[in-house]
Tab-separated table of C-alpha atoms in Angstrom:
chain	number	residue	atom	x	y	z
A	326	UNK	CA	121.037	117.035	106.148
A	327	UNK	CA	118.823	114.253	107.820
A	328	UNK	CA	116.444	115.108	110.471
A	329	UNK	CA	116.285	113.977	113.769
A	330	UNK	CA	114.716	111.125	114.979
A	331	UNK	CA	113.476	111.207	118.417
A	332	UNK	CA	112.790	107.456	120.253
A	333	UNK	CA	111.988	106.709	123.885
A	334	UNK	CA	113.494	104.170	125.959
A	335	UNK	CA	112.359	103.560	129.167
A	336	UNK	CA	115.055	103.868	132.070
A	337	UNK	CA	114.787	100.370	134.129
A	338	UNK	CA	114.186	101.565	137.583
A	339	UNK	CA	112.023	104.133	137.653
A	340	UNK	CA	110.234	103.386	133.528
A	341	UNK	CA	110.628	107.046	133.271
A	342	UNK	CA	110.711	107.860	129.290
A	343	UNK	CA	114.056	108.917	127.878
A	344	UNK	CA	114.295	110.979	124.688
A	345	UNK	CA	116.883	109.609	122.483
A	346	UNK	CA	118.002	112.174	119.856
A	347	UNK	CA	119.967	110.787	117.294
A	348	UNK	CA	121.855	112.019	113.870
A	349	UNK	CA	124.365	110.968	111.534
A	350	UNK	CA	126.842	113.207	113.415
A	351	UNK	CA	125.319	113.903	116.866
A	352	UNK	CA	123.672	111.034	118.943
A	353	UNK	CA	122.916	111.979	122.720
A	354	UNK	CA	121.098	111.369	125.715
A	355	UNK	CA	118.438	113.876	127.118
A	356	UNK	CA	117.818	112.569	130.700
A	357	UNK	CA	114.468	113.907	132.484
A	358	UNK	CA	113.964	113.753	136.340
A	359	UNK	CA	111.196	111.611	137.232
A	360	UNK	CA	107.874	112.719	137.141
A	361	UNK	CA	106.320	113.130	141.111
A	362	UNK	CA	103.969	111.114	142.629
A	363	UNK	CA	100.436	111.826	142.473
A	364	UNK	CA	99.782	113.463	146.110
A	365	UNK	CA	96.736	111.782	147.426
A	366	UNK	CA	94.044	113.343	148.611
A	367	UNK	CA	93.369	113.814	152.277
A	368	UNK	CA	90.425	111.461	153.811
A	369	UNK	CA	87.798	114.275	153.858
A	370	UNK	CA	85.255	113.922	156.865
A	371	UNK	CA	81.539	113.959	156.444
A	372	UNK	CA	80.074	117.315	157.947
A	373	UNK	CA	77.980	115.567	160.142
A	374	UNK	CA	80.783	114.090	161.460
A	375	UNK	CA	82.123	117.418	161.860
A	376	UNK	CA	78.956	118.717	162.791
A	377	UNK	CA	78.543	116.288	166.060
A	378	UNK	CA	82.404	116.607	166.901
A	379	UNK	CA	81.317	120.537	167.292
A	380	UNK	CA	78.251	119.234	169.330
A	381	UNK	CA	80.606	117.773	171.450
A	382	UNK	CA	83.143	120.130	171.752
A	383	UNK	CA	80.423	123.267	172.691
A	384	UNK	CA	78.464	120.688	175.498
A	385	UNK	CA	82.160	120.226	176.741
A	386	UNK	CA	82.438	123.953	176.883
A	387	UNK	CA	79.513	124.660	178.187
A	388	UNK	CA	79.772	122.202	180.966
A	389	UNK	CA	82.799	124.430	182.277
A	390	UNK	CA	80.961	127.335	181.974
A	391	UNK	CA	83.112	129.162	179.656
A	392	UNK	CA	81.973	131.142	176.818
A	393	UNK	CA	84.106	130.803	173.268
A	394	UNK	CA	86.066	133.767	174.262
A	395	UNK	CA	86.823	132.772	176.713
A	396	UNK	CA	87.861	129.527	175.552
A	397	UNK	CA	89.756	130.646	172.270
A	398	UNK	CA	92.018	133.001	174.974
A	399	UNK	CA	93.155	129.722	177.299
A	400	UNK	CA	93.661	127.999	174.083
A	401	UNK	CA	95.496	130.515	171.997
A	402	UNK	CA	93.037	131.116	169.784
A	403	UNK	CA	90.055	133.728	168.186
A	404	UNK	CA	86.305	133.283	169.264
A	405	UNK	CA	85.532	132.791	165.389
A	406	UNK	CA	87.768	129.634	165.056
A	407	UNK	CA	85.793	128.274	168.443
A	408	UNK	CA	82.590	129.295	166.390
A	409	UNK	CA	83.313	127.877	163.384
A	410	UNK	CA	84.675	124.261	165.437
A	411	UNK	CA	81.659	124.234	167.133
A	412	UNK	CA	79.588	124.536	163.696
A	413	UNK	CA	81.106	121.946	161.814
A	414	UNK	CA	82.702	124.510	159.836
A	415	UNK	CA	86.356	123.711	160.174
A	416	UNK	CA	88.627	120.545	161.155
A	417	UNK	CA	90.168	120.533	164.291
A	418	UNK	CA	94.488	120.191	164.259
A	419	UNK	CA	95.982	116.988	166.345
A	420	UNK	CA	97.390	119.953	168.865
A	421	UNK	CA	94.545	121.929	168.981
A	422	UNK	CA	92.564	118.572	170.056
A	423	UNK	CA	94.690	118.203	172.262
A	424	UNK	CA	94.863	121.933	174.144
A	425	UNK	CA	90.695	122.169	174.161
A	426	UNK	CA	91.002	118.788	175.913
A	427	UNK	CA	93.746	120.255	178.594
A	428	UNK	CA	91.616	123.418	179.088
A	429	UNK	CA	88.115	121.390	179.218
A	430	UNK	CA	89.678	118.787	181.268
A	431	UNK	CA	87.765	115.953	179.267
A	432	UNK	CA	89.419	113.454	177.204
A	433	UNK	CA	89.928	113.713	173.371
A	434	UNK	CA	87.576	110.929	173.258
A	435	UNK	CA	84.202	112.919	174.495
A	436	UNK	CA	85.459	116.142	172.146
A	437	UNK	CA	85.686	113.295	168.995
A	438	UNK	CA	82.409	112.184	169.769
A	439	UNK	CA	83.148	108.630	170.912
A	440	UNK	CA	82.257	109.374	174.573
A	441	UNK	CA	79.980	112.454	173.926
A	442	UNK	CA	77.834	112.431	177.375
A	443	UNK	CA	74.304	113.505	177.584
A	444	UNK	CA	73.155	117.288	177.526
A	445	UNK	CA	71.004	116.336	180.453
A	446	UNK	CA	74.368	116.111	182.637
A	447	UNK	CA	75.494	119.818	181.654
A	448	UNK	CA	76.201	122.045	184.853
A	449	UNK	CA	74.456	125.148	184.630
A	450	UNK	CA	77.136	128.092	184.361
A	451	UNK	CA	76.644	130.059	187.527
A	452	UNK	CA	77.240	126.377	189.473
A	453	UNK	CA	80.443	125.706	187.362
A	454	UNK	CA	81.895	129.429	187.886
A	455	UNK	CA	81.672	129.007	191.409
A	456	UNK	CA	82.927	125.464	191.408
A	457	UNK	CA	86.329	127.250	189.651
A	458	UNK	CA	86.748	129.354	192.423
A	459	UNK	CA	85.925	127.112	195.434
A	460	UNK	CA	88.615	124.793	193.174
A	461	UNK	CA	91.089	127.757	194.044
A	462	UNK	CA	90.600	128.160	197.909
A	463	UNK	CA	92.762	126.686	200.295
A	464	UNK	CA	91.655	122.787	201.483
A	465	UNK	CA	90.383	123.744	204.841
A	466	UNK	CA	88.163	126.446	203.430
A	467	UNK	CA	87.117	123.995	200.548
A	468	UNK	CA	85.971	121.606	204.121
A	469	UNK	CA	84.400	124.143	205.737
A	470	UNK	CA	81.901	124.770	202.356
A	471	UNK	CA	81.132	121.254	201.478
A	472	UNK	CA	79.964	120.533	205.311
A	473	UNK	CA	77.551	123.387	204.549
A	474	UNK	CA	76.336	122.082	201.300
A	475	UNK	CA	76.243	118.928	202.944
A	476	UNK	CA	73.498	120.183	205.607
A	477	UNK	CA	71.962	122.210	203.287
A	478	UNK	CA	70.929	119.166	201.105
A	479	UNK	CA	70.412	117.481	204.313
A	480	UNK	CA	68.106	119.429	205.801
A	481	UNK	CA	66.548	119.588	202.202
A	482	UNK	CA	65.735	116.238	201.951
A	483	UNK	CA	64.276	116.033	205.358
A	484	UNK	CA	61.896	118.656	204.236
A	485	UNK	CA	61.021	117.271	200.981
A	486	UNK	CA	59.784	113.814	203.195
A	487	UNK	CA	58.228	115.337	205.731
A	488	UNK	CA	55.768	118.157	202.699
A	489	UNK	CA	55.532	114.365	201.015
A	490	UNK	CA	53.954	112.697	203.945
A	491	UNK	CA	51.177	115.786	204.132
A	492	UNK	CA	49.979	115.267	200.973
């Protein structure tokens, strides 16, 4: 008995190899599926890329005065994921982009980096804490305490001129 001889033909479409068995008494067609695509790689980010989207993302949070516990619970998530954001450690999902932006009230713009502002411009915590609640009051009270900042400052400046014109 002859063996079998084993050929490959290529199948048009997809060039996908076909074995062809054939004998004197049985000739067939094996078919195979087609092998899958190579998955390509995802575009990997540089870590300082990461590292000043973190930068970003803490001077945001800092700027509301909210510690990463804080943060992670309005957001939905642990104070170890904020950490490790922050650090350049991990990259940041579309949607979670999106909810730090909501909860920092900045655009996804200044947490990406492209409109990072200066560190200069932060708001101490204690101001921003307050500036939550006065944000909660009722319009008339929110009146009454910016006339009193108002002649606070005021009454600050004229003080300042009149110590600068002793000197």
């Amino acid at each position: 008995m002859p063996l079998p001889t084993v050929t490959f033909q290529f199948w048009p479409t997809k060039l996908v190899p076909i074995p062809v068995f054939t004998t004197p008494r049985f000739r067939a067609r094996v078919y195979t599926k087609a092998m899958p695509k190579a998955r390509k790689k995802p575009r990997e980010v540089p870590e300082s890329r990461l590292a000043a989207i973190g930068k970003c993302l803490q001077q945001a949070r800092k700027r509301r005065g909210l510690t990463q516990k804080e943060l992670g619970d309005r957001v939905g998530l642990t104070r170890e994921a904020i950490a490790s954001y922050e650090a350049g450690r991990s990259h940041l999902m579309d949607t979670t982009l999106i909810d730090l932006a909501a909860v920092l009230r900045v655009s996804v713009n200044q947490i990406l980096g492209l409109e990072c502002q200066a560190a200069e411009s932060q708001i101490p915590r204690r101001w921003a804490k307050r500036m939550e609640v006065i944000d909660t009051l009722p319009e008339s009270v929110k009146k009454h305490i910016l006339r009193t900042l108002d002649d606070v400052i005021k009454a600050n400046t004229r003080l300042s001129i009149f110590e600068d014109g002793q000197d």
